[in-house]
Coordinates of C-alpha atoms and ligand atoms in Angstrom, one line a residue:
X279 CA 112.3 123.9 112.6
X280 CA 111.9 124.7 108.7
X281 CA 115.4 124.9 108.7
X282 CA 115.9 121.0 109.3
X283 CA 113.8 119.8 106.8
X284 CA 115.1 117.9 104.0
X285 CA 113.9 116.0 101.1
X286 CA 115.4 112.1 101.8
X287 CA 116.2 111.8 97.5
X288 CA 117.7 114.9 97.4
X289 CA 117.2 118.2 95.9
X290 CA 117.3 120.4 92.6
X291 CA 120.5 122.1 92.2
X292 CA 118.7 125.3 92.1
X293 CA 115.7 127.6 90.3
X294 CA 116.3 126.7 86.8
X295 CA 116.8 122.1 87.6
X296 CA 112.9 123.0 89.3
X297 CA 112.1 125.1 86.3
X298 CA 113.5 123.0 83.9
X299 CA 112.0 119.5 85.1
X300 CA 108.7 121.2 86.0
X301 CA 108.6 122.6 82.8
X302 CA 109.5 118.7 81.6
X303 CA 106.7 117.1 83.6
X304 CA 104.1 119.8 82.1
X305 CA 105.3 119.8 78.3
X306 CA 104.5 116.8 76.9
X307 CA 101.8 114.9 74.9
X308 CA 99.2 116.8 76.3
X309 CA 100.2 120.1 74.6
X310 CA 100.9 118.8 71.2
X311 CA 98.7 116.0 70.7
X312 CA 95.8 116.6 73.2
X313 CA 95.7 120.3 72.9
X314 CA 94.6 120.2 69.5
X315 CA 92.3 117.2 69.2
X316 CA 90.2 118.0 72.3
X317 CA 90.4 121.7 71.0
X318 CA 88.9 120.2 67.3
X319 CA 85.9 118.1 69.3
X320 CA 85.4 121.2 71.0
X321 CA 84.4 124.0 68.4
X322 CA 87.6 125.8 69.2
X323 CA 87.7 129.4 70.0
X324 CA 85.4 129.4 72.9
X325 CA 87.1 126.4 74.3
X326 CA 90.4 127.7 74.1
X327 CA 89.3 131.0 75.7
X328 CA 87.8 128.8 78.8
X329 CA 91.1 126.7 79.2
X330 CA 93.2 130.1 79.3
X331 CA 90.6 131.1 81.9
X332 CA 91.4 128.4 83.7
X333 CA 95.1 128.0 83.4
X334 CA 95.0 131.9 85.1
X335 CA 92.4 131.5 87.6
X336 CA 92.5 128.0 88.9
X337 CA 95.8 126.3 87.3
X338 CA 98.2 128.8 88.6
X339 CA 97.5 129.2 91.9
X340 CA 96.8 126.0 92.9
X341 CA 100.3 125.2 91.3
X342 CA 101.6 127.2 93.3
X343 CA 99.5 125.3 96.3
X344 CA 100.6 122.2 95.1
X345 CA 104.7 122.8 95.1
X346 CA 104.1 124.9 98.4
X347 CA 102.9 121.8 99.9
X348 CA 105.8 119.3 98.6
X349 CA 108.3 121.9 99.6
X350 CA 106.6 122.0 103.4
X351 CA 106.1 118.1 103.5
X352 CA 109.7 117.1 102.0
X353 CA 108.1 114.0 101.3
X354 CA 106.1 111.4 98.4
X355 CA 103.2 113.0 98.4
X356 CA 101.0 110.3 101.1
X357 CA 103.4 111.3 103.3
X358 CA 103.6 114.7 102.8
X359 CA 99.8 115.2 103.3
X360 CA 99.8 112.9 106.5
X361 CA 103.5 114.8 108.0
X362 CA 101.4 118.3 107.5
X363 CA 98.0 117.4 108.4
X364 CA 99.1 116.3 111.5
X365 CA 101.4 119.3 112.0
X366 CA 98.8 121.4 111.4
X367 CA 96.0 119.7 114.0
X368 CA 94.2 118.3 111.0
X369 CA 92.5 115.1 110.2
X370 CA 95.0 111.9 108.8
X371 CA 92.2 111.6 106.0
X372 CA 93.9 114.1 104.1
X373 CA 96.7 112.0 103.1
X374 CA 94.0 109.5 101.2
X375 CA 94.8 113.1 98.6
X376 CA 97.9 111.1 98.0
X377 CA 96.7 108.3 97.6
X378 CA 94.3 109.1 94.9
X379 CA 97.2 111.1 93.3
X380 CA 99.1 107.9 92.8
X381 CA 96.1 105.4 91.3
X382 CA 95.5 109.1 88.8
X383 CA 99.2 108.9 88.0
X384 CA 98.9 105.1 87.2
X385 CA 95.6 105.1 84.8
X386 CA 97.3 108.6 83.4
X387 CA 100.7 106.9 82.0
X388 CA 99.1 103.2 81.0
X389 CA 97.7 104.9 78.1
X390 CA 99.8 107.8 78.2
X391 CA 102.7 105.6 77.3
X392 CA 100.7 104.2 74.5
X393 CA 100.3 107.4 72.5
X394 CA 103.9 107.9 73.5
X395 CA 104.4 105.0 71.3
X396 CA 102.8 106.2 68.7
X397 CA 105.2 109.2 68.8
X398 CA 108.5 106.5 68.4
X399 CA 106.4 105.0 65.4
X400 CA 106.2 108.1 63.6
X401 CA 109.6 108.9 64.6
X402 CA 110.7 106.2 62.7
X403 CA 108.6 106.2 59.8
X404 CA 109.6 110.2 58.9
X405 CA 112.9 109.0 59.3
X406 CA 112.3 106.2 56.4
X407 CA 111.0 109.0 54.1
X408 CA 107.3 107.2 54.8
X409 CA 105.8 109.8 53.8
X410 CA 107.5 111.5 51.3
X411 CA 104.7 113.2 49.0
X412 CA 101.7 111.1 50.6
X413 CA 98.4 113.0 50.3
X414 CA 96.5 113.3 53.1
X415 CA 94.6 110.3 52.3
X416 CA 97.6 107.9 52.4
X417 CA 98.9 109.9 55.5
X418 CA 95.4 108.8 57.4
X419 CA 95.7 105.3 56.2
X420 CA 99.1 104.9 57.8
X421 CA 97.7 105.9 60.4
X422 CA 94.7 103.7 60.8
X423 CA 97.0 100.7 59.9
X424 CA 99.2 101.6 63.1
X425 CA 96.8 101.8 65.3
X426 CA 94.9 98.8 64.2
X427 CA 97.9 96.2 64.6
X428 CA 98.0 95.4 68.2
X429 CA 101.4 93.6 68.0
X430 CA 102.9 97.2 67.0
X431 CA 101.4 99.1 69.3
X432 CA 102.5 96.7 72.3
X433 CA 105.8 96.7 70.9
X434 CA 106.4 100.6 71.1
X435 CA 104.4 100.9 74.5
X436 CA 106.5 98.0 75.6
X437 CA 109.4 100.3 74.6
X438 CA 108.5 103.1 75.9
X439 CA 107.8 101.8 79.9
X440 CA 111.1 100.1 79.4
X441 CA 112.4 103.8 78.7
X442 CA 110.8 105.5 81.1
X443 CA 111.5 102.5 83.8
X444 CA 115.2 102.5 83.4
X445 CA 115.4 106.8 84.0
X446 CA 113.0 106.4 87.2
X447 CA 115.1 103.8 88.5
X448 CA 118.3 106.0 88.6
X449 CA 117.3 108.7 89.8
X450 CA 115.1 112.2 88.6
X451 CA 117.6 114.5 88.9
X452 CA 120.8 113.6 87.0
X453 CA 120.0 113.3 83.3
X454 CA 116.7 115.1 83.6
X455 CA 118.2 118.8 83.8
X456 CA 120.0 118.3 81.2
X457 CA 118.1 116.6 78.8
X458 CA 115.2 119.3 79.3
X459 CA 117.4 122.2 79.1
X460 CA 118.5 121.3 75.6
X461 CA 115.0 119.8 74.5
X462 CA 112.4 122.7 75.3
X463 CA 114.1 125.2 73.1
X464 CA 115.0 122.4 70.6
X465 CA 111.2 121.7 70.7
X466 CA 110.0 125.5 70.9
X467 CA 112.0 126.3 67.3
X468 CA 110.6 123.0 65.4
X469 CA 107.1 124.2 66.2
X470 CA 108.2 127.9 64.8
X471 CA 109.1 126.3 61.8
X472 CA 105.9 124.1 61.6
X473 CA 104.1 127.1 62.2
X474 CA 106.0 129.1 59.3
X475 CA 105.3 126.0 57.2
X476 CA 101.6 126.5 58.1
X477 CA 101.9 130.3 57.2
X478 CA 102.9 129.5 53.9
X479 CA 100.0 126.6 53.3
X480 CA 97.4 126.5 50.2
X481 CA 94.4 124.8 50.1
X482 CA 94.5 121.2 48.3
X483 CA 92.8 120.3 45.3
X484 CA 89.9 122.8 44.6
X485 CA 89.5 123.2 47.7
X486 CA 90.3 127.2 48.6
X487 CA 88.2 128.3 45.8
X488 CA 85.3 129.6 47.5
X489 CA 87.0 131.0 50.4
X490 CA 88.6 134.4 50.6
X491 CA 91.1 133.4 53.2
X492 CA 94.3 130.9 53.3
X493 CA 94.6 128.1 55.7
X494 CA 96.6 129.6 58.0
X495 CA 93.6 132.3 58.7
X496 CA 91.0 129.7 58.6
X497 CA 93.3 128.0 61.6
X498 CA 93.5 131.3 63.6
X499 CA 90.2 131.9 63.3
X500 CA 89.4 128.4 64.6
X501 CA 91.9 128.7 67.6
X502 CA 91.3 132.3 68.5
X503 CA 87.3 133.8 67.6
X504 CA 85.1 132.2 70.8
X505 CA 81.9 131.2 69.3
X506 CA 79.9 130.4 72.5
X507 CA 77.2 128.0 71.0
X508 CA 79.8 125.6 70.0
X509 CA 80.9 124.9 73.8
X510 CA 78.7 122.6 75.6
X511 CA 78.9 122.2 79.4
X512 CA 80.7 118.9 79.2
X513 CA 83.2 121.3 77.2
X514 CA 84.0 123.6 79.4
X515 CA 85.0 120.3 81.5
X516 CA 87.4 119.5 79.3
X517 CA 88.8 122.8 79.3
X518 CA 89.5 122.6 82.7
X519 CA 90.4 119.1 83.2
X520 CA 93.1 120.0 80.4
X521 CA 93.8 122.8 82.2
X522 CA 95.5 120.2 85.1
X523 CA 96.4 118.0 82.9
X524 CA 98.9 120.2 80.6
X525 CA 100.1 121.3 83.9
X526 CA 100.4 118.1 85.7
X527 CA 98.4 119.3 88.2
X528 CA 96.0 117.5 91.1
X529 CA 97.9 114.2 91.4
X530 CA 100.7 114.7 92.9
X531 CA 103.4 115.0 90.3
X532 CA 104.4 118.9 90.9
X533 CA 104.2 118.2 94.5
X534 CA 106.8 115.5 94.4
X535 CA 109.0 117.7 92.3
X536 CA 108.0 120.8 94.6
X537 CA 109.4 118.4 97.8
X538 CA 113.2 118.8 95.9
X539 CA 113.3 122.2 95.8
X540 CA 115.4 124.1 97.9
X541 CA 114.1 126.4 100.1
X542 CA 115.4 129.9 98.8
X543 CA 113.5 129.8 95.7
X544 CA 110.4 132.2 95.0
X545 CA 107.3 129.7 94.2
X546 CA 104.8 132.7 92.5
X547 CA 107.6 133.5 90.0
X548 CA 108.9 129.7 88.6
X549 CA 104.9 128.5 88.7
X550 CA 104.2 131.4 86.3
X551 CA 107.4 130.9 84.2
X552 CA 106.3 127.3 83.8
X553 CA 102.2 127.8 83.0
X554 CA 103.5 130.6 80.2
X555 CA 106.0 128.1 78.7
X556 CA 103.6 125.4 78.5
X557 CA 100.9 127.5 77.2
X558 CA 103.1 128.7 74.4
X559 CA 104.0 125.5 73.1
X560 CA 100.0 123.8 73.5
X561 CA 99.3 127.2 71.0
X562 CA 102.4 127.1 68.6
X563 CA 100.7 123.2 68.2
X564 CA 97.3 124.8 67.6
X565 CA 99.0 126.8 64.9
X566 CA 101.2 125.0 63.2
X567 CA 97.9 121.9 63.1
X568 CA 95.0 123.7 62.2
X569 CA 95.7 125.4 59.2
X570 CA 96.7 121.5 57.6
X571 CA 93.6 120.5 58.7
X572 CA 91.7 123.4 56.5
X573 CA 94.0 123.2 53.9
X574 CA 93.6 119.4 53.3
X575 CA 89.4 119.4 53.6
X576 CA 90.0 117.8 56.9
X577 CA 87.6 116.8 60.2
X578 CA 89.3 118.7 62.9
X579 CA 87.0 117.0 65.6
X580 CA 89.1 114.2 64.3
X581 CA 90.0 112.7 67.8
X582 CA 93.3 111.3 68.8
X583 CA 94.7 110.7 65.7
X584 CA 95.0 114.6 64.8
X585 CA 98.3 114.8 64.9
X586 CA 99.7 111.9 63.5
X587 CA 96.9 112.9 60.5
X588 CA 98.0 116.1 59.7
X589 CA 101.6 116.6 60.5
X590 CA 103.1 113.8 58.3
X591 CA 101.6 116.0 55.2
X592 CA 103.4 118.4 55.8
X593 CA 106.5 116.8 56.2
X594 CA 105.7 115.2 53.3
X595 CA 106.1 118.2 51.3
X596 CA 108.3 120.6 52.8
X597 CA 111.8 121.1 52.1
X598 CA 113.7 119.1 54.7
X599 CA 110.5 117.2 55.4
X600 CA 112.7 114.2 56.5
X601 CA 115.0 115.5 59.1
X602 CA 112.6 118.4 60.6
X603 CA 109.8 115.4 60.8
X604 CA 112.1 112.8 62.4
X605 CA 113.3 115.2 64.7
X606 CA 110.0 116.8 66.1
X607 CA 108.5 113.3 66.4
X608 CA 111.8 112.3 68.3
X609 CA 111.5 115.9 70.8
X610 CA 108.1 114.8 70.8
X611 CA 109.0 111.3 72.3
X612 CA 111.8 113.0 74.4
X613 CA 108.7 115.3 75.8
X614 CA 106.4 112.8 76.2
X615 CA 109.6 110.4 78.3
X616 CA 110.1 113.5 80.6
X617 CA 106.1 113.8 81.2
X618 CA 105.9 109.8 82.0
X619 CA 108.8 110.4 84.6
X620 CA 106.9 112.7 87.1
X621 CA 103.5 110.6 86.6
X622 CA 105.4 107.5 87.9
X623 CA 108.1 109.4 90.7
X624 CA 105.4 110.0 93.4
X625 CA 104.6 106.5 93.4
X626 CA 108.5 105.5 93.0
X627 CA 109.3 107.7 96.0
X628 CA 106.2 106.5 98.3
X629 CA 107.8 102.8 97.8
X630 CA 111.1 103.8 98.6
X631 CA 110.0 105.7 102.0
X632 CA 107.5 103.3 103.3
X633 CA 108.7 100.0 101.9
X634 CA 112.2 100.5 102.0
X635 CA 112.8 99.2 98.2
X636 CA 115.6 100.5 96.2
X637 CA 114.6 103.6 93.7
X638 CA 115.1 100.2 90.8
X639 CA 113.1 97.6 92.1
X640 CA 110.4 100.3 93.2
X641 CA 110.6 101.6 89.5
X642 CA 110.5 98.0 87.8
X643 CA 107.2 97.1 90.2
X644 CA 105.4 99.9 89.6
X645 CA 106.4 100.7 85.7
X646 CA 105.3 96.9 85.5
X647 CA 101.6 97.2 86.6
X648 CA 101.4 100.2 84.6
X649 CA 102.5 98.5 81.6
X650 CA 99.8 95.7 82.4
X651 CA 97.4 98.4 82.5
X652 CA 98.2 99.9 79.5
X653 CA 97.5 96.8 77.6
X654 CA 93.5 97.6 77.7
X655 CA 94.6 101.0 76.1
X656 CA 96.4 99.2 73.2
X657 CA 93.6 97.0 72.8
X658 CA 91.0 99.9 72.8
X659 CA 92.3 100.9 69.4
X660 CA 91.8 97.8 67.3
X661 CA 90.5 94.3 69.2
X662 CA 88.4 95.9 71.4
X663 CA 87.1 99.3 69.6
X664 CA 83.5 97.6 69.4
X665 CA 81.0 98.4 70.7
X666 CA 80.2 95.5 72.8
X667 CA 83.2 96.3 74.6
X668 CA 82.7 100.2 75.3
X669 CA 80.8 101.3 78.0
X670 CA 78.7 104.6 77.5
X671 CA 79.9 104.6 74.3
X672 CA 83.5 105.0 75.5
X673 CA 86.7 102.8 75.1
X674 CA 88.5 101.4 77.9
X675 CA 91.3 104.5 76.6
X676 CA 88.3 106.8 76.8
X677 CA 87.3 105.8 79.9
X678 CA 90.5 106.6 81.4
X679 CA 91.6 109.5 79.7
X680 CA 87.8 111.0 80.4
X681 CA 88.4 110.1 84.3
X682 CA 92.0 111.2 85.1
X683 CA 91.9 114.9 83.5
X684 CA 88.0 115.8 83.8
X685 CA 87.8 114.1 86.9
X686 CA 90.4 112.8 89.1
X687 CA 92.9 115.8 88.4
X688 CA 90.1 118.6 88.9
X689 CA 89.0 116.7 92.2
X690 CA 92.6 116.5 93.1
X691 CA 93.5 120.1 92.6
X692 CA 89.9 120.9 94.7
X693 CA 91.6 119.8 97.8
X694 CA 94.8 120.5 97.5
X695 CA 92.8 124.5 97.2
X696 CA 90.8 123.5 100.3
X697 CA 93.8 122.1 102.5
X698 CA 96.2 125.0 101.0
X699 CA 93.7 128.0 101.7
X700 CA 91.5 126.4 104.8
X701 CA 93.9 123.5 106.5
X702 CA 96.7 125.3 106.9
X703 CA 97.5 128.3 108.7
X704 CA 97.7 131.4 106.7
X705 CA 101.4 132.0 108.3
X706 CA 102.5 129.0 107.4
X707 CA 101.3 130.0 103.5
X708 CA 103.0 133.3 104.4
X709 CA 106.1 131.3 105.2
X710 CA 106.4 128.8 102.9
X711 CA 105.5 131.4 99.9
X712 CA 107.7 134.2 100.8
X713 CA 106.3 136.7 98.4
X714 CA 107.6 139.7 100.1
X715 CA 104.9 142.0 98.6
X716 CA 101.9 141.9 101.1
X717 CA 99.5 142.3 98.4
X718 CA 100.6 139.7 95.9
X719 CA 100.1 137.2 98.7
X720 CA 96.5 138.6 99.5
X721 CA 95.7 138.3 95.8
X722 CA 96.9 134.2 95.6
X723 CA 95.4 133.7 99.4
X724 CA 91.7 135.3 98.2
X725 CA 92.1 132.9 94.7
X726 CA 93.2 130.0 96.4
X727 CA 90.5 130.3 99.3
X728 CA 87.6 131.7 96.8
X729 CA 88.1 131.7 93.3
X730 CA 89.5 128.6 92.3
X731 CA 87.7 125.9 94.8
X732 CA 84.1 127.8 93.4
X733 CA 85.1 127.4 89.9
X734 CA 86.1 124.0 90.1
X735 CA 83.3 123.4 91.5
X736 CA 80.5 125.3 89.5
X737 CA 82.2 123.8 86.1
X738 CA 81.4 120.4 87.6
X739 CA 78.0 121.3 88.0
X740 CA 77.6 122.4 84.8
X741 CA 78.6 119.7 83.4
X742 CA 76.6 117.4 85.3
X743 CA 73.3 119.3 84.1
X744 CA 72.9 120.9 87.6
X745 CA 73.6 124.4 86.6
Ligands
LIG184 N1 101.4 117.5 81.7 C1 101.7 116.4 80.9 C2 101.4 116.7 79.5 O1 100.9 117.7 79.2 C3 100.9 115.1 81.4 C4 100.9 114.9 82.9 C5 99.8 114.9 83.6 C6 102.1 114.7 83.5 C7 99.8 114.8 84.9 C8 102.2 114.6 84.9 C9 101.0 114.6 85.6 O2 101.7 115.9 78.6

């Protein structure tokens, strides 16, 4: 019966097109921009410490959960949780998982799509030579201009759905595996050379007079000593919600890429590959970021704007400034594009089974509501960034951001542990995972069953005051 089941949009060519596009879907913005701001609002060490914890203990295995369970199901990721629940005796409720997956995958790319934009701005502002020289002052007031001209923004978000629209609607697999196998390394050796730049840094001004070390220690010593008073429960939240988000996890997006791959390949060894790969780059970022922020006197609790206000200084003064900063913001936009693809396929591929649309006008329906959507993200940055339009003293951008990754994701991933290690039969999980050694399957069974669902749940206690 496993024999005869077959993905109806086809399938990867292989280990390395999974490995590649996974690796696409979990690289992106994330890593390089949210990686280092939520790291800054978080005290650092002690919250990067956590969110390794958890991309071992929780992100991992239910990874692996999550692409076992599109590769059993064959199908968008409703369906796939409705075709196994009922082969497994269990209740239809379980595909309302999918559902959730898809309205997490919408409110993730509206905004996502806007800081994508950002990205194509900056692309084309290194290119110009913008910032050629610019202090870090006049780097964070080009900044605070982009983001405060709503036109602009719409304009590159506009851009950017239209981008990510047009790929959807012909199809994941083609261009995909090759545009990731060229970009991740491409991507891998600009952030060396950002980190080398950070190496080499000196403090601005008078700044480094009373400090024994340079800026690249300072930014070690943020990103790697775990000072435990500076990580409040609400923190260690974050740290896990990041955790799924970096790896695309709980809404559906690994599952629907897991659903193309063919049956030979071993799911333990690419889901590893692909959480070491993206945990690399989210700490080259780290690295190459922090020490700017010490060597310019900066905030690095910052928020979202980190990125945009410390790499352009650098740029700015390096040899070569022009064409390494016009080409990481470009790989950056090329990351972000391949990220935006697998939030918006689960719900492309739902419309195309149950509605019977074609893959373009499924893409153009959906990438359009999104785009709607991501309007009140645009706005959060300039018209409405008042307060009488925040709520808890969060924007609508907040809002979202806050209750995709802390919440949605970390729900998500809950159940696909509970359905994974208490739904389905253990031989099926012995079956679909393959793992040959009897032990290393023990180990992810115990995890799955145990380890992860408590944790998830615990941190959410936490940070709700219970614990
Ligand atoms: N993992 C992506 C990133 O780090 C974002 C993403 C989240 C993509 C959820 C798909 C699903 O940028």
């Amino acid at each position: 019966m496993a024999e005869s089941r077959e993905s109806l949009h086809g399938e990867w060519s292989g280990r390395w097109a999974f490995i590649l596009a996974a690796t696409g879907s979990a690289v992106g913005l994330g890593n390089v921009w949210k990686f280092p701001y939520i790291t800054g609002e978080n005290g650092g060490g002690a919250f990067v410490l956590v969110y390794l914890l958890c991309i071992a203990i929780i992100g991992i295995p239910i990874m692996m959960a999550e692409v076992m369970l599109g590769r059993r199901g064959r199908r968008s990721p409703i369906n796939t949780m409705r075709h196994l629940a009922a082969e497994e005796g269990r209740s239809p409720a379980w595909q309302l998982m999918g559902w959730g997956g898809l309205l997490a995958g919408t409110f993730i790319l509206s905004f996502y799509s806007v800081i994508a934009g950002w990205a194509v701005a900056y692309f084309f502002r290194t290119a110009a030579g913008t910032f050629d020289g610019l202090t870090a002052d006049g780097v964070g007031s080009i900044f605070t201009g982009l983001i405060g001209d709503p036109e602009r923004l719409l304009a590159w978000h506009t851009l950017f759905m239209v981008m990510t629209t047009i790929v959807v609607a012909r199809g994941v697999r083609s261009g995909l595996e090759k545009a990731v196998r060229f970009l991740m390394p491409a991507l891998f050796v600009l952030l060396l050379v950002m980190v080398g730049y950070a190496m080499n840094a000196e403090y601005a001004g008078g700044l480094g007079q009373a400090r024994g070390d340079s800026p690249f220690m300072a930014g070690l010593n943020f990103l790697f000593v775990a000072d435990f008073g500076k990580i409040s429960g609400n923190g260690v939240l974050v740290a896990l919600g990041h955790a799924f988000f970096t790896l695309s996890l709980g809404m559906g997006a690994i599952m629907v890429y897991g659903s193309y791959l063919p049956k030979n390949v071993s799911i333990a060894r690419t889901s590893i590959t692909i959480a070491v790969m993206d945990t690399l780059v989210a700490l080259l970022a780290g690295m190459a970021i922090f020490p700017i922020v010490f060597a310019n006197g900066l905030e690095p609790g910052s928020g979202p704007g980190l990125i945009f206000n410390t790499l352009p200084i650098a740029f700015g003064r390096m040899p070569g400034g022009v064409f390494f900063g016009s080409l990481f913001f470009l790989l950056l936009t090329f990351a972000a594009w391949t990220s935006a693809i697998s939030l918006i396929e689960p719900i492309v591929a739902w419309l195309v089974e149950n509605r019977g649309h074609s893959r373009t006008y499924a893409a153009t329906l959906s990438g359009g509501v999104v785009w709607l959507l991501g309007v009140g993200s645009v706005f959060s940055f300039n018209i409405w960034s008042g307060e009488e339009y925040q709520l808890f003293g969060k924007t609508f951008f907040d809002i979202l951001d806050y209750l995709t990754a802390n919440i949605m994701l970390p729900l998500g991933g809950l159940l696909i542990a509970l359905f994974a290690g208490w739904r389905l039969r253990r031989a099926t999980c012995v079956e679909e995972l393959a793992m040959g050694a009897a032990p290393a399957f023990n180990l992810w069974y115990f995890v799955i069953r145990y380890i992860s669902p408590v944790a998830v749940v615990l941190i959410f206690l936490k940070a709700i005051g219970v614990l």
